[in-house]
Coordinates of C-alpha atoms and ligand atoms in Angstrom, one line a residue:
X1 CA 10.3 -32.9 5.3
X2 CA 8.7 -35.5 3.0
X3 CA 5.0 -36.1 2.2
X4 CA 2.3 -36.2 4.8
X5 CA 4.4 -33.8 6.8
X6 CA 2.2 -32.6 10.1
X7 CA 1.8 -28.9 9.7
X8 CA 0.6 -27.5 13.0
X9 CA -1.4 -24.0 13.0
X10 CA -1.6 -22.4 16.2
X11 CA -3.9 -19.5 16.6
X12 CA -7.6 -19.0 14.5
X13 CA -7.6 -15.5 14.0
X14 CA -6.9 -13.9 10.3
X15 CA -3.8 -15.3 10.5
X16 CA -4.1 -19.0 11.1
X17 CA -7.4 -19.4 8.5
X18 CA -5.6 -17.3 5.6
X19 CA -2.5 -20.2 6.4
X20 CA -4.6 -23.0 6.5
X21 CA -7.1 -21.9 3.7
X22 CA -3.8 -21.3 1.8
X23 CA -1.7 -24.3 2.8
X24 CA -4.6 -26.9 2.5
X25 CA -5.2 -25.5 -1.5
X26 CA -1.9 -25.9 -2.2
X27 CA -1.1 -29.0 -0.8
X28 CA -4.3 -31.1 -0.7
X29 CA -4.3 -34.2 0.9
X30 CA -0.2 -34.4 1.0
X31 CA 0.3 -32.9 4.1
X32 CA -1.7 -32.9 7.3
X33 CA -2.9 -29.6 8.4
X34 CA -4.1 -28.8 11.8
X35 CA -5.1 -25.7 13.3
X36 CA -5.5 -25.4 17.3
X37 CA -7.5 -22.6 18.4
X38 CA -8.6 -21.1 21.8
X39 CA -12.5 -19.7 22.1
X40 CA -11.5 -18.6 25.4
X41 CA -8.7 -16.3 24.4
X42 CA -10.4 -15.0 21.1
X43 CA -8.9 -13.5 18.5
X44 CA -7.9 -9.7 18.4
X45 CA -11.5 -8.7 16.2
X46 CA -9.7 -6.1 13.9
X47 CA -8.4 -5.9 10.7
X48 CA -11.1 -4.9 8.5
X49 CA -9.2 -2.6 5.8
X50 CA -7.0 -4.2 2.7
X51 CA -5.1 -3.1 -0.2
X52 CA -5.9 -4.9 -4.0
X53 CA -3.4 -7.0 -3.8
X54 CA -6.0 -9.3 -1.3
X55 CA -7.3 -9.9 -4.4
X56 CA -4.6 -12.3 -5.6
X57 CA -4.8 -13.8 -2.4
X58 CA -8.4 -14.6 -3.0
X59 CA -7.7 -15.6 -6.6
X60 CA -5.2 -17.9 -5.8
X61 CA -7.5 -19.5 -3.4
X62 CA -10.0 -19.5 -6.3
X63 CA -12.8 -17.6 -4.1
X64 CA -16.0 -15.9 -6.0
X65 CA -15.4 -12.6 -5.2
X66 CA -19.3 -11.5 -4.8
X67 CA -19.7 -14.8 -3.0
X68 CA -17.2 -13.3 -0.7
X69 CA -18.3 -10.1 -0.6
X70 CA -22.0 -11.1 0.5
X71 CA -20.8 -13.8 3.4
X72 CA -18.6 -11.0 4.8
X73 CA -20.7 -8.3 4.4
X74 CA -18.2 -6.4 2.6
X75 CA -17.9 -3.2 0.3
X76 CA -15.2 -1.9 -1.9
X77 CA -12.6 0.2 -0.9
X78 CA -11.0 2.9 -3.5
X79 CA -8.5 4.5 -1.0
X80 CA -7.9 6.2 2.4
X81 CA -8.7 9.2 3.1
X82 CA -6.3 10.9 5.4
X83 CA -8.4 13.8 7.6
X84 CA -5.9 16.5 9.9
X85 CA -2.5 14.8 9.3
X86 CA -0.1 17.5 7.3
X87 CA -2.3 20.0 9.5
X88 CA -5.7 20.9 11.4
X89 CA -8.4 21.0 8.7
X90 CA -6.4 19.4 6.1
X91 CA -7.9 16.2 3.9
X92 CA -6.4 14.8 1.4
X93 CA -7.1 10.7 -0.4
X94 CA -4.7 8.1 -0.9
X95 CA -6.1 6.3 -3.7
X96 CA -5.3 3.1 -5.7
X97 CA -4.2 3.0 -8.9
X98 CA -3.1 5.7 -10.8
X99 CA -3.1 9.6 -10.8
X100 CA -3.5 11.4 -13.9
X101 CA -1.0 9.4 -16.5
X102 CA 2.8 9.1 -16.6
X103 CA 5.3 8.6 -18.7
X104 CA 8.2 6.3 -18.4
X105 CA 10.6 9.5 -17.9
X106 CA 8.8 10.9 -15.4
X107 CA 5.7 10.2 -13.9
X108 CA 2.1 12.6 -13.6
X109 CA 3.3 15.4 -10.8
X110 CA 5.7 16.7 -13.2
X111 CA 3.6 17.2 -15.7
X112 CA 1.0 18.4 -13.4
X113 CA 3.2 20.7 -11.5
X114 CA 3.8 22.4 -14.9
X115 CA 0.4 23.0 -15.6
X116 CA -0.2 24.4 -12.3
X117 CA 2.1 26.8 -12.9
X118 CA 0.2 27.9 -15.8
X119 CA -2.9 28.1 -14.0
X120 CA -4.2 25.2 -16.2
X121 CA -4.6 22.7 -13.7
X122 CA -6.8 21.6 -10.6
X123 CA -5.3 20.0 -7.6
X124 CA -3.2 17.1 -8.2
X125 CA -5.6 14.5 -6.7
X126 CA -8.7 15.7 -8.5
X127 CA -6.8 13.8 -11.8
X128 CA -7.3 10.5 -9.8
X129 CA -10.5 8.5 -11.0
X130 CA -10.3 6.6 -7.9
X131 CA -10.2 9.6 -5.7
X132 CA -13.1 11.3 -8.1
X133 CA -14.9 8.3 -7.7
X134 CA -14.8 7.8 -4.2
X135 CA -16.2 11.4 -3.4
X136 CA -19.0 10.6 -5.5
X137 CA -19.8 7.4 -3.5
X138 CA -20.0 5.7 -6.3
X139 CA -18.4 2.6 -7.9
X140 CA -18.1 0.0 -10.6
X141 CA -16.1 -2.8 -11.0
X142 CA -15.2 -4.8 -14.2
X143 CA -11.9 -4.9 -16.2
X144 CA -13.1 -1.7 -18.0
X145 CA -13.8 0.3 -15.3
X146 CA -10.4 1.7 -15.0
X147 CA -10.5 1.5 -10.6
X148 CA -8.5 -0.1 -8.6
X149 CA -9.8 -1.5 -5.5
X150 CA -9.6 -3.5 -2.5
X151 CA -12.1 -4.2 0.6
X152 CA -13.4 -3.4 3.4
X153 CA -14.8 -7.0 5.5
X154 CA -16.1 -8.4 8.7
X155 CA -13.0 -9.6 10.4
X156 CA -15.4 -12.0 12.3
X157 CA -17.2 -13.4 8.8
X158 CA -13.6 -13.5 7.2
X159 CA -12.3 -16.1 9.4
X160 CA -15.6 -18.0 9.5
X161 CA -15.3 -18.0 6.2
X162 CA -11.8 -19.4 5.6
X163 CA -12.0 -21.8 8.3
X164 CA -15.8 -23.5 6.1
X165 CA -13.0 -23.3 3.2
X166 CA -10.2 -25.1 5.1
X167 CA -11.7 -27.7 6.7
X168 CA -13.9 -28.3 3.3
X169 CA -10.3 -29.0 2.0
X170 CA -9.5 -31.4 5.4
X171 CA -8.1 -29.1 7.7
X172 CA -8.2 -30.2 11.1
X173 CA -9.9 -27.8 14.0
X174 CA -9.1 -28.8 17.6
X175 CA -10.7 -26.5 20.3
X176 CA -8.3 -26.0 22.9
X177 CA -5.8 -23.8 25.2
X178 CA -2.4 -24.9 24.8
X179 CA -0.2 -24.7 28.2
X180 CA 3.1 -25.8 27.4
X181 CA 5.3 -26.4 24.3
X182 CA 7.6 -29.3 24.0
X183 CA 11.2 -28.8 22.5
X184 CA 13.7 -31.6 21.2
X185 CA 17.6 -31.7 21.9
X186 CA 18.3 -29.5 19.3
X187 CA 15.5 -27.0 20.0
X188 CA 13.2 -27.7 17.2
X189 CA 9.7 -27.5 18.3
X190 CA 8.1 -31.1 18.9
X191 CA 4.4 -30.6 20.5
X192 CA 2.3 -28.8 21.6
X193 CA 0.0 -29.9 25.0
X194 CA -3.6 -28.7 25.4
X195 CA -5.2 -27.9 29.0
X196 CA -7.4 -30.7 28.1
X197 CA -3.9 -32.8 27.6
X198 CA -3.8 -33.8 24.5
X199 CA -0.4 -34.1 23.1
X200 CA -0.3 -33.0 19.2
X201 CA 3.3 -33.4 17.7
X202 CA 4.3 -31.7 14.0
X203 CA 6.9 -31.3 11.7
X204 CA 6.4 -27.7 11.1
X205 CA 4.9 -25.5 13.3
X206 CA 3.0 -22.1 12.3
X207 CA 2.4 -19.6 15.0
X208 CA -0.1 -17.7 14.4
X209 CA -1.1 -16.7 18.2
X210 CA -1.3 -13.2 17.9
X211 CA 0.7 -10.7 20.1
X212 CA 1.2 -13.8 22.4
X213 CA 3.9 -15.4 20.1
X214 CA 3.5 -18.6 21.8
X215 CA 6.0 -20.0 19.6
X216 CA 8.2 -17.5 17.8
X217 CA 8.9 -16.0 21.2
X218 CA 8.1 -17.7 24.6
X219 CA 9.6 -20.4 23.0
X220 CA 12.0 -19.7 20.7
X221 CA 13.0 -16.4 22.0
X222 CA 13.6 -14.9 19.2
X223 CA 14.1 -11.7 19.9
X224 CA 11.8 -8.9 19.1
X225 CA 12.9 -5.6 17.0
X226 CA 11.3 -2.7 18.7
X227 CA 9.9 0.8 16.7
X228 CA 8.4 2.6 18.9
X229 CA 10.8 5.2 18.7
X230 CA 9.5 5.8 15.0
X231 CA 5.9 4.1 15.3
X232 CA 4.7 5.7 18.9
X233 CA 1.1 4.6 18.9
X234 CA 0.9 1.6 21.4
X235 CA -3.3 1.2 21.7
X236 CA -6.0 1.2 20.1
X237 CA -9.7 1.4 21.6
X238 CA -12.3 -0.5 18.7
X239 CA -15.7 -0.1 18.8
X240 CA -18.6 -1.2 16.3
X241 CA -21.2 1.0 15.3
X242 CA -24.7 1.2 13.4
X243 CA -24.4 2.3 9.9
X244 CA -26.1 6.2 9.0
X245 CA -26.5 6.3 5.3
X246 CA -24.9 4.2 3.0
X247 CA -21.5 2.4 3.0
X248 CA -19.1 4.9 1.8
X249 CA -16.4 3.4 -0.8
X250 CA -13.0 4.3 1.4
X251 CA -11.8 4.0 4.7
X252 CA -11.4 7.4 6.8
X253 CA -8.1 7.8 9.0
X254 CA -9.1 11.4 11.4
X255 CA -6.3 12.3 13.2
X256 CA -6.4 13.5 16.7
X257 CA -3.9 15.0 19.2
X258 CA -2.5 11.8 20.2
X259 CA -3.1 9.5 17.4
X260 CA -5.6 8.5 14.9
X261 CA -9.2 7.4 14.3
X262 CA -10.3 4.8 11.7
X263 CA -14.0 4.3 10.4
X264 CA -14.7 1.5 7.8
X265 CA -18.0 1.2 6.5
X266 CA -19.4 -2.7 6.0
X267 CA -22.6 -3.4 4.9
X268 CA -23.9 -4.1 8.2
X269 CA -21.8 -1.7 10.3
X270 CA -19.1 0.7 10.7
X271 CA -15.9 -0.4 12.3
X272 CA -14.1 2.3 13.9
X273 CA -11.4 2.9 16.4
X274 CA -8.9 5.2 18.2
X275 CA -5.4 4.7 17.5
X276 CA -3.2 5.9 20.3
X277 CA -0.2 6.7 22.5
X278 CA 0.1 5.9 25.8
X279 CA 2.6 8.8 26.8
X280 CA 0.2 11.3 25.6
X281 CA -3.0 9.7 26.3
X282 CA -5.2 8.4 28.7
X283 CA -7.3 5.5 28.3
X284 CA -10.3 7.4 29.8
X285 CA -9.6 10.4 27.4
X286 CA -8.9 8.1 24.9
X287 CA -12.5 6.4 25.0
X288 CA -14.3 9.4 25.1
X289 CA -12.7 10.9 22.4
X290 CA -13.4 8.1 20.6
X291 CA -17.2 7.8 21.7
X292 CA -17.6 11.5 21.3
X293 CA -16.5 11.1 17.9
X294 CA -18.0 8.1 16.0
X295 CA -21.6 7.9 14.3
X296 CA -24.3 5.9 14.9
X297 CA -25.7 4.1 17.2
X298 CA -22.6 2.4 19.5
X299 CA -23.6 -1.6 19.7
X300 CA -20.2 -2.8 21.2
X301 CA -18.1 -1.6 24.1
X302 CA -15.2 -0.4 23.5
X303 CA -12.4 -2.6 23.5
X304 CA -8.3 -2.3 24.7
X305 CA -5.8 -3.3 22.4
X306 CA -2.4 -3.0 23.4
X307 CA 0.3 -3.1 21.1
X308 CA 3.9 -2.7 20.6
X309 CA 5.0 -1.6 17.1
X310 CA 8.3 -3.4 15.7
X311 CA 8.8 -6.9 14.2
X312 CA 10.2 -10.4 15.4
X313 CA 13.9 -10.3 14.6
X314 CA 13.4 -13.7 12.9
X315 CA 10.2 -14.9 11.1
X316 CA 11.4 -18.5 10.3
X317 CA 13.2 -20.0 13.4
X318 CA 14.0 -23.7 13.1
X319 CA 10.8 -25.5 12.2
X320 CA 8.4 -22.3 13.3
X321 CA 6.9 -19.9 11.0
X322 CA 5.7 -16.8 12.7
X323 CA 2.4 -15.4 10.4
X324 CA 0.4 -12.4 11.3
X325 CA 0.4 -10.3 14.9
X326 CA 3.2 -12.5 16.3
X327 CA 5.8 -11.8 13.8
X328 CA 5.1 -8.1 14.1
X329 CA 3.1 -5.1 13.8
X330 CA 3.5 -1.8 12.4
X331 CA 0.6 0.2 12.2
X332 CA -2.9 -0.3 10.9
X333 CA -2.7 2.9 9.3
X334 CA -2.0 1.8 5.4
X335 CA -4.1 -1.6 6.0
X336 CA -0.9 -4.2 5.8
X337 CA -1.2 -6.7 8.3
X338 CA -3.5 -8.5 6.7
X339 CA -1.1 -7.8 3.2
X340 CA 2.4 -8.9 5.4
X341 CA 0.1 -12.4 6.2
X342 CA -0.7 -13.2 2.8
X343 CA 3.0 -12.0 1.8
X344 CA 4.3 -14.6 4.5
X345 CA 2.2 -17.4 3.3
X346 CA 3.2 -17.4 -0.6
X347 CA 6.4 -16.9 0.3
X348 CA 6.1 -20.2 2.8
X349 CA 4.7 -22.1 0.4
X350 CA 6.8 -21.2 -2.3
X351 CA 10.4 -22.1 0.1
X352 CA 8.1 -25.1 1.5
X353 CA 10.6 -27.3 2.8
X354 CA 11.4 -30.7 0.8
X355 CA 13.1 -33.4 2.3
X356 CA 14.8 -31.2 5.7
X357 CA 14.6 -27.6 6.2
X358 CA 17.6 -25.9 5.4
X359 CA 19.0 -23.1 7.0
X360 CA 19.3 -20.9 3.7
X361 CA 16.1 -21.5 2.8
X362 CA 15.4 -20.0 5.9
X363 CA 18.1 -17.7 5.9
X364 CA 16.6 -16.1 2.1
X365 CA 12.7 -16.5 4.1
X366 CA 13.8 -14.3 6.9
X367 CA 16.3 -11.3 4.6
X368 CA 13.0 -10.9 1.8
X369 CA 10.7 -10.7 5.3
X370 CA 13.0 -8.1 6.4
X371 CA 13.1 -5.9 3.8
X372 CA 9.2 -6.0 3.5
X373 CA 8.9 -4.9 6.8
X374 CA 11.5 -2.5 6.5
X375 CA 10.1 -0.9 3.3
X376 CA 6.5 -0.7 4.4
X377 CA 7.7 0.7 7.8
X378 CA 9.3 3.7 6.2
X379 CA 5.8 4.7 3.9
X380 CA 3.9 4.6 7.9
X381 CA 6.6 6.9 9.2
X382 CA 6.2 8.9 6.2
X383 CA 2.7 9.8 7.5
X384 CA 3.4 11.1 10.7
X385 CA 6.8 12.9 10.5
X386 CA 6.0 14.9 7.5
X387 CA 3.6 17.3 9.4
X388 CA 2.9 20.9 10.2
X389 CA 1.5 20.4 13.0
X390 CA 2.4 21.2 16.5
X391 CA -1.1 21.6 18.5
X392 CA 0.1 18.5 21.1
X393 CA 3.2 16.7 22.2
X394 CA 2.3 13.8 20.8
X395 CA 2.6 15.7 16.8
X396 CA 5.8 17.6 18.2
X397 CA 7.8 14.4 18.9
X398 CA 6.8 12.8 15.9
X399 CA 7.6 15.9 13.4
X400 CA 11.1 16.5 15.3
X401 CA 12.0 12.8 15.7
X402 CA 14.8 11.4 14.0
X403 CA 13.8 8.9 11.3
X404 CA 15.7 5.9 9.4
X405 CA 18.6 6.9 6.4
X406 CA 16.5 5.5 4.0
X407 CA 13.1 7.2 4.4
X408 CA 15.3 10.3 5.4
X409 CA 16.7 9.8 1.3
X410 CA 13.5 9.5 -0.3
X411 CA 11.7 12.7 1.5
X412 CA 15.1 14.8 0.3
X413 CA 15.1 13.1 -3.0
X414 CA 11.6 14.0 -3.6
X415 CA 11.8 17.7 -2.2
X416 CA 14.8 18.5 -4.6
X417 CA 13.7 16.8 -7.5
X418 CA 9.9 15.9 -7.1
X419 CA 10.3 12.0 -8.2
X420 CA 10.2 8.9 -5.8
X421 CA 12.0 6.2 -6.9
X422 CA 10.6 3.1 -6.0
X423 CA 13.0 0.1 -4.6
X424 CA 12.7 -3.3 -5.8
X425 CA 10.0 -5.1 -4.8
X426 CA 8.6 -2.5 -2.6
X427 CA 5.2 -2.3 -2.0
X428 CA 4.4 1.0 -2.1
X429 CA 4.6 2.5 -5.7
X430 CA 6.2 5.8 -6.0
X431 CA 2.4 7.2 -7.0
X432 CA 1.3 6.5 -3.1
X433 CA 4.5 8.4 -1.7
X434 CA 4.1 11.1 -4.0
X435 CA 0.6 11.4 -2.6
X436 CA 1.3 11.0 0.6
X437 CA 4.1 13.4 0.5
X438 CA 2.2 16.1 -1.4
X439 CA -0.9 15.6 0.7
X440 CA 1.1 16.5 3.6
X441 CA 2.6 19.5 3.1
X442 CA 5.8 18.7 0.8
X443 CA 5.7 21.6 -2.0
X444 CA 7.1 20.1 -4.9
X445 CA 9.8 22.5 -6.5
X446 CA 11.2 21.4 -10.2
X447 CA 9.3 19.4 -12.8
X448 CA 11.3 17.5 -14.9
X449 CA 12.4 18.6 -18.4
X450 CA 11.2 16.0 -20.5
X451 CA 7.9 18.0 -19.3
X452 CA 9.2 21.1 -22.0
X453 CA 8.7 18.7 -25.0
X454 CA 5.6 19.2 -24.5
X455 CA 3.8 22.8 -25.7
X456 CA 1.7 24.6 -23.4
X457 CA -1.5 23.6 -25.9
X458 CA -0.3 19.4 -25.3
X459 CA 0.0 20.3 -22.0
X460 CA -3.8 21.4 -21.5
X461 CA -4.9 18.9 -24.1
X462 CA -3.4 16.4 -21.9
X463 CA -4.7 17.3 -18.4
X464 CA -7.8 18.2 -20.3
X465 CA -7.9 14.8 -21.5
X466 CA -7.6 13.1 -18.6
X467 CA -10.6 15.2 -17.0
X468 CA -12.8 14.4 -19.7
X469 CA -11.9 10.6 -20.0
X470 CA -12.6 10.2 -15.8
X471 CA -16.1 12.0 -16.5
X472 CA -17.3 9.5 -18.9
X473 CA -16.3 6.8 -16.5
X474 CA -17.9 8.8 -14.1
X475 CA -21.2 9.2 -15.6
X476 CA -22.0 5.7 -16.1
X477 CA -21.2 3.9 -12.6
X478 CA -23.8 3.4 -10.2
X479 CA -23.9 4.4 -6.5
X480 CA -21.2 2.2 -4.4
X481 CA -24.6 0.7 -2.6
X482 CA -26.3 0.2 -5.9
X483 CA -23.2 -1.4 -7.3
X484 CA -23.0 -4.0 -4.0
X485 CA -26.4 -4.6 -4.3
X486 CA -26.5 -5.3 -8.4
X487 CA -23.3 -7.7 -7.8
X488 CA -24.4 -9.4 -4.4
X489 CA -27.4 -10.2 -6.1
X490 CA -26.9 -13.4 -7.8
X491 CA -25.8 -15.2 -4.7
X492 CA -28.0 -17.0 -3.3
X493 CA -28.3 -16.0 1.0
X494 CA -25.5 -18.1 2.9
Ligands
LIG1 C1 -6.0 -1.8 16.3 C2 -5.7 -2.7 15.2 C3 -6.3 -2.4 13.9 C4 -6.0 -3.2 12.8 N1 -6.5 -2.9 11.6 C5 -6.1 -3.6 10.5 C6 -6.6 -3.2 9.2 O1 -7.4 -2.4 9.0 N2 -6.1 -4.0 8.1 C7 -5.2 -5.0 8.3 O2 -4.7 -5.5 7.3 N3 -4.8 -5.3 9.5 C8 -5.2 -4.7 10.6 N4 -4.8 -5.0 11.8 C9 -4.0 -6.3 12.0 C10 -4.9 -7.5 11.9 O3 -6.0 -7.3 12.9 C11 -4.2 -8.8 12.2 O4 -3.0 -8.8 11.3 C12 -5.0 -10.0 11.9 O5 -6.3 -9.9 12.5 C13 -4.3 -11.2 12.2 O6 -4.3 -11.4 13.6 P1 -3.7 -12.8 14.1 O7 -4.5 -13.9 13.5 O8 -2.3 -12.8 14.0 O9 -4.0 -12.8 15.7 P2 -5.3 -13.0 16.5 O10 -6.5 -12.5 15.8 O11 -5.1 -12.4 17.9 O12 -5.5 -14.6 16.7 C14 -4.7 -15.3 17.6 C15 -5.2 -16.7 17.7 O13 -4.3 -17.5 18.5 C16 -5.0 -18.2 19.5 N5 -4.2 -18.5 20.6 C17 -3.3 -17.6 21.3 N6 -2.7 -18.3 22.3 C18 -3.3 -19.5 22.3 C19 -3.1 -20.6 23.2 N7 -2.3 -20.6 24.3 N8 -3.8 -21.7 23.0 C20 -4.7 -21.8 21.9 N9 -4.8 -20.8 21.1 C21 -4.2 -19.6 21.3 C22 -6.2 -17.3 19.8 O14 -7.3 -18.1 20.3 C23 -6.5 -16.8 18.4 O15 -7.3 -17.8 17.7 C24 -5.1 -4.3 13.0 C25 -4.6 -4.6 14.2 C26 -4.8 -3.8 15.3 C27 -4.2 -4.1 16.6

């Protein structure tokens, strides 16, 4: 690979724009980007929920984040709230940032759990600003603030957005349904051929088709890990609706006797849809679960995804890069597809091939992919094995199926000794598993001892502390719609 490489995008979805928005501001005019999409086929139309770290993605691309916000219509997002998962009736949030404060020995529940004991403290999550914040519908962002956040967006506007960013920074668009690909001797993609038949020929080829995997598969047959032993859920119905009341400040994750509803506020609209298993659903019952469940008045019809939950066994295979839906799906239930994408393109760009590509390069590309996949995998199982209930098949099989060693270590870990212990370079901190764990149904046991240097008056100084600090913060941010509105302001209409 040398300079003025031909990089060739396929697919115009999330995927493909985040590459070539990406790719184009790293390289500039040194390599020659393309990106082939297909109006015909469209793009999947979902993924509309992130976690903060989009916002490096956005700061590396140097984006103005109200600018942004305005042109996709979005609002902030503090958490997920997680409605009849550890039981019928149950609701618990899984916030950014932090709860309460640790300490490098041990982290907030065990100090917590202490106090409970005492009959000093309120539940665990009501020591989380974010949490606190997001039941107030209200927000606030500056470096003060003391939120974490990410967003909620128009999936439609996002890529619309990134594409006026790429091509601004010479990305090439072609319009177009490709019908074949063209290999060399040694396998390596050479071209692609358009229905139209044009013939356009790269040195590096991203696929970003979408559950197609034009590329990464039906080319390359690569192979394809499956999970739906762990991960079940294999549709999803997605409908839009009108917006009643203001945009709330996290996304809502209901779930039902076969799966799982999401609702995502936007400015403009509400994005929701029924998560679902096949086995243990219908696609009639499905819809009008979903239909008798939504607010607002319905403005799309519903629409079938299929999916099949698992990853490709190889992201990099000779000189293609699988990005987004075609190098695997896990769930949309912690919003990280759209977080695995932006993962796939730093890493990319930072292993960018120089002069040839070189099988360890690709070799370290695929283990770290791996391992991400792996790791995030485990926190989504998390959710639905560690449940009480047993009102359906579909939440029988899930709480009595067997689940990988390693999330199998963490849940025993964390019952005996109430810590998590992070890996490296996870993504989840241990603050979201504790959450997640506690939130569905795991009773912590032990605190740990360093707790006991503490005297019970530090103890309710502390959590006291804490309270009082999150109501001053409290009492000065403005409604989450107030807050858009103050921030979108300045922009001028796009
Ligand atoms: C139900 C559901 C909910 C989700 N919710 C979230 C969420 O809240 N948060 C999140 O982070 N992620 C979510 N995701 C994932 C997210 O939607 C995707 O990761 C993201 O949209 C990227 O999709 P993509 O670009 O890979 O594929 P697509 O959007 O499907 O794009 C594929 C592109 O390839 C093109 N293409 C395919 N074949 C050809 C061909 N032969 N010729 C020319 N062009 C072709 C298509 O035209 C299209 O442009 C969700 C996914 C699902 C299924």
């Amino acid at each position: 690979m040398k300079k003025n490489n031909r990089i060739v995008i396929v697919g115009g979805g999330s995927a493909g724009w985040m590459a070539a928005a990406a790719l184009s501001n790293a390289f500039g005019a040194t390599q020659q980007i393309t990106l082939i999409e297909s109006e015909a086929i469209g793009t999947v139309g979902v993924g509309e929920a992130t976690i903060p770290a989009v916002k490096s993605f956005n700061k590396l691309l140097g984006i103005d984040e109200a600018e942004f916000l305005k042109t996709t219509q979005g609002t902030f997002k503090l958490g997920i709230q997680f409605e009849n998962w550890g039981a019928q009736g149950d609701v618990y949030m899984h916030p950014f940032g932090l709860v309460g404060k640790d300490s490098w020995m041990a982290n907030f529940q065990h100090f917590w759990l202490k106090a409970k004991r005492m009959g000093v403290a309120k539940s665990y999550f009501d020591y989380s600003l974010n949490i606190r914040t997001a039941k107030a519908n209200k927000c606030m962002i500056d470096p003060n603030s003391g939120l974490d956040y990410a967003y909620h967006f128009d999936a439609g506007l996002y890529a619309a957005y990134l594409r006026k960013y790429s091509e601004a920074r010479g990305v090439k668009r072609i319009e177009g349904f490709i019908e074949s690909v063209q290999t060399r001797d040694d396998g390596f993609i050479e071209s692609v051929k358009l229905q139209a038949g044009d013939i356009i020929a790269g040195e590096l080829f991203i696929d970003c088709s979408g559950f197609r995997a034009l590329l990464i598969e039906h080319t390359l047959h690569t192979g394809f890990e499956d999970w739906s032993h762990w991960l079940p859920c294999d549709r999803a119905l997605a409908v839009q609706t009108e917006s009643v009341g203001e945009p709330i400040p996290y996304t809502r994750s209901i779930a039902h006797s076969a799966g799982w509803q999401w609702r995502i506020p936007l400015q403009h609209r509400v994005g929701n849809g029924l998560v679902y298993c096949s086995r243990y659903s219908s696609d009639e019952d499905a819809k009008k679960l979903l239909l008798e469940n939504v607010e607002g008045e319905v403005r799309t019809e519903p629409r079938l995804i299929k999916f099949r939950t698992g990853r490709a066994l190889k992201q990099w295979n000779k000189n293609c890069i699988a990005i987004g839906l075609s190098s695997g799906f896990l769930e949309p239930l912690e919003s990280t597809s759209l977080h695995l994408i932006q993962t796939g393109i730093v890493r990319l760009i930072r292993m960018f091939p120089g002069d040839a590509i070189n099988q360890t390069e690709i070799d370290e590309y695929n283990r770290q992919s791996r391992y991400e996949y792996e790791r995030i995998r485990d926190f989504i199982i998390l959710h639905y094995h560690v449940t009480q209930r047993s009102d359906s098949a579909f939440w029988n099989y899930c709480r009595s199926m067997s689940i990988p060693e390693t999330l199998a270590r963490k849940i025993a870990v964390y019952k005996n000794t109430t810590s998590v212990f992070k890996e490296q370079d996870e993504l989840f901190h241990e603050g979201s598993w504790q959450q997640v764990m506690l939130g569905q149904g795991i009773t912590p046991t032990a605190y740990h001892p360093v707790v006991d240097k503490l005297s019970d008056e530090e103890l309710v100084k502390l959590m006291n502390s804490i309270e009082n600090e999150h109501n001053q913060y409290l009492a000065r941010f403005p409604s989450h719609q107030q807050f858009i509105n103050h921030y979108c302001k300045a922009i001028a209409p796009g």
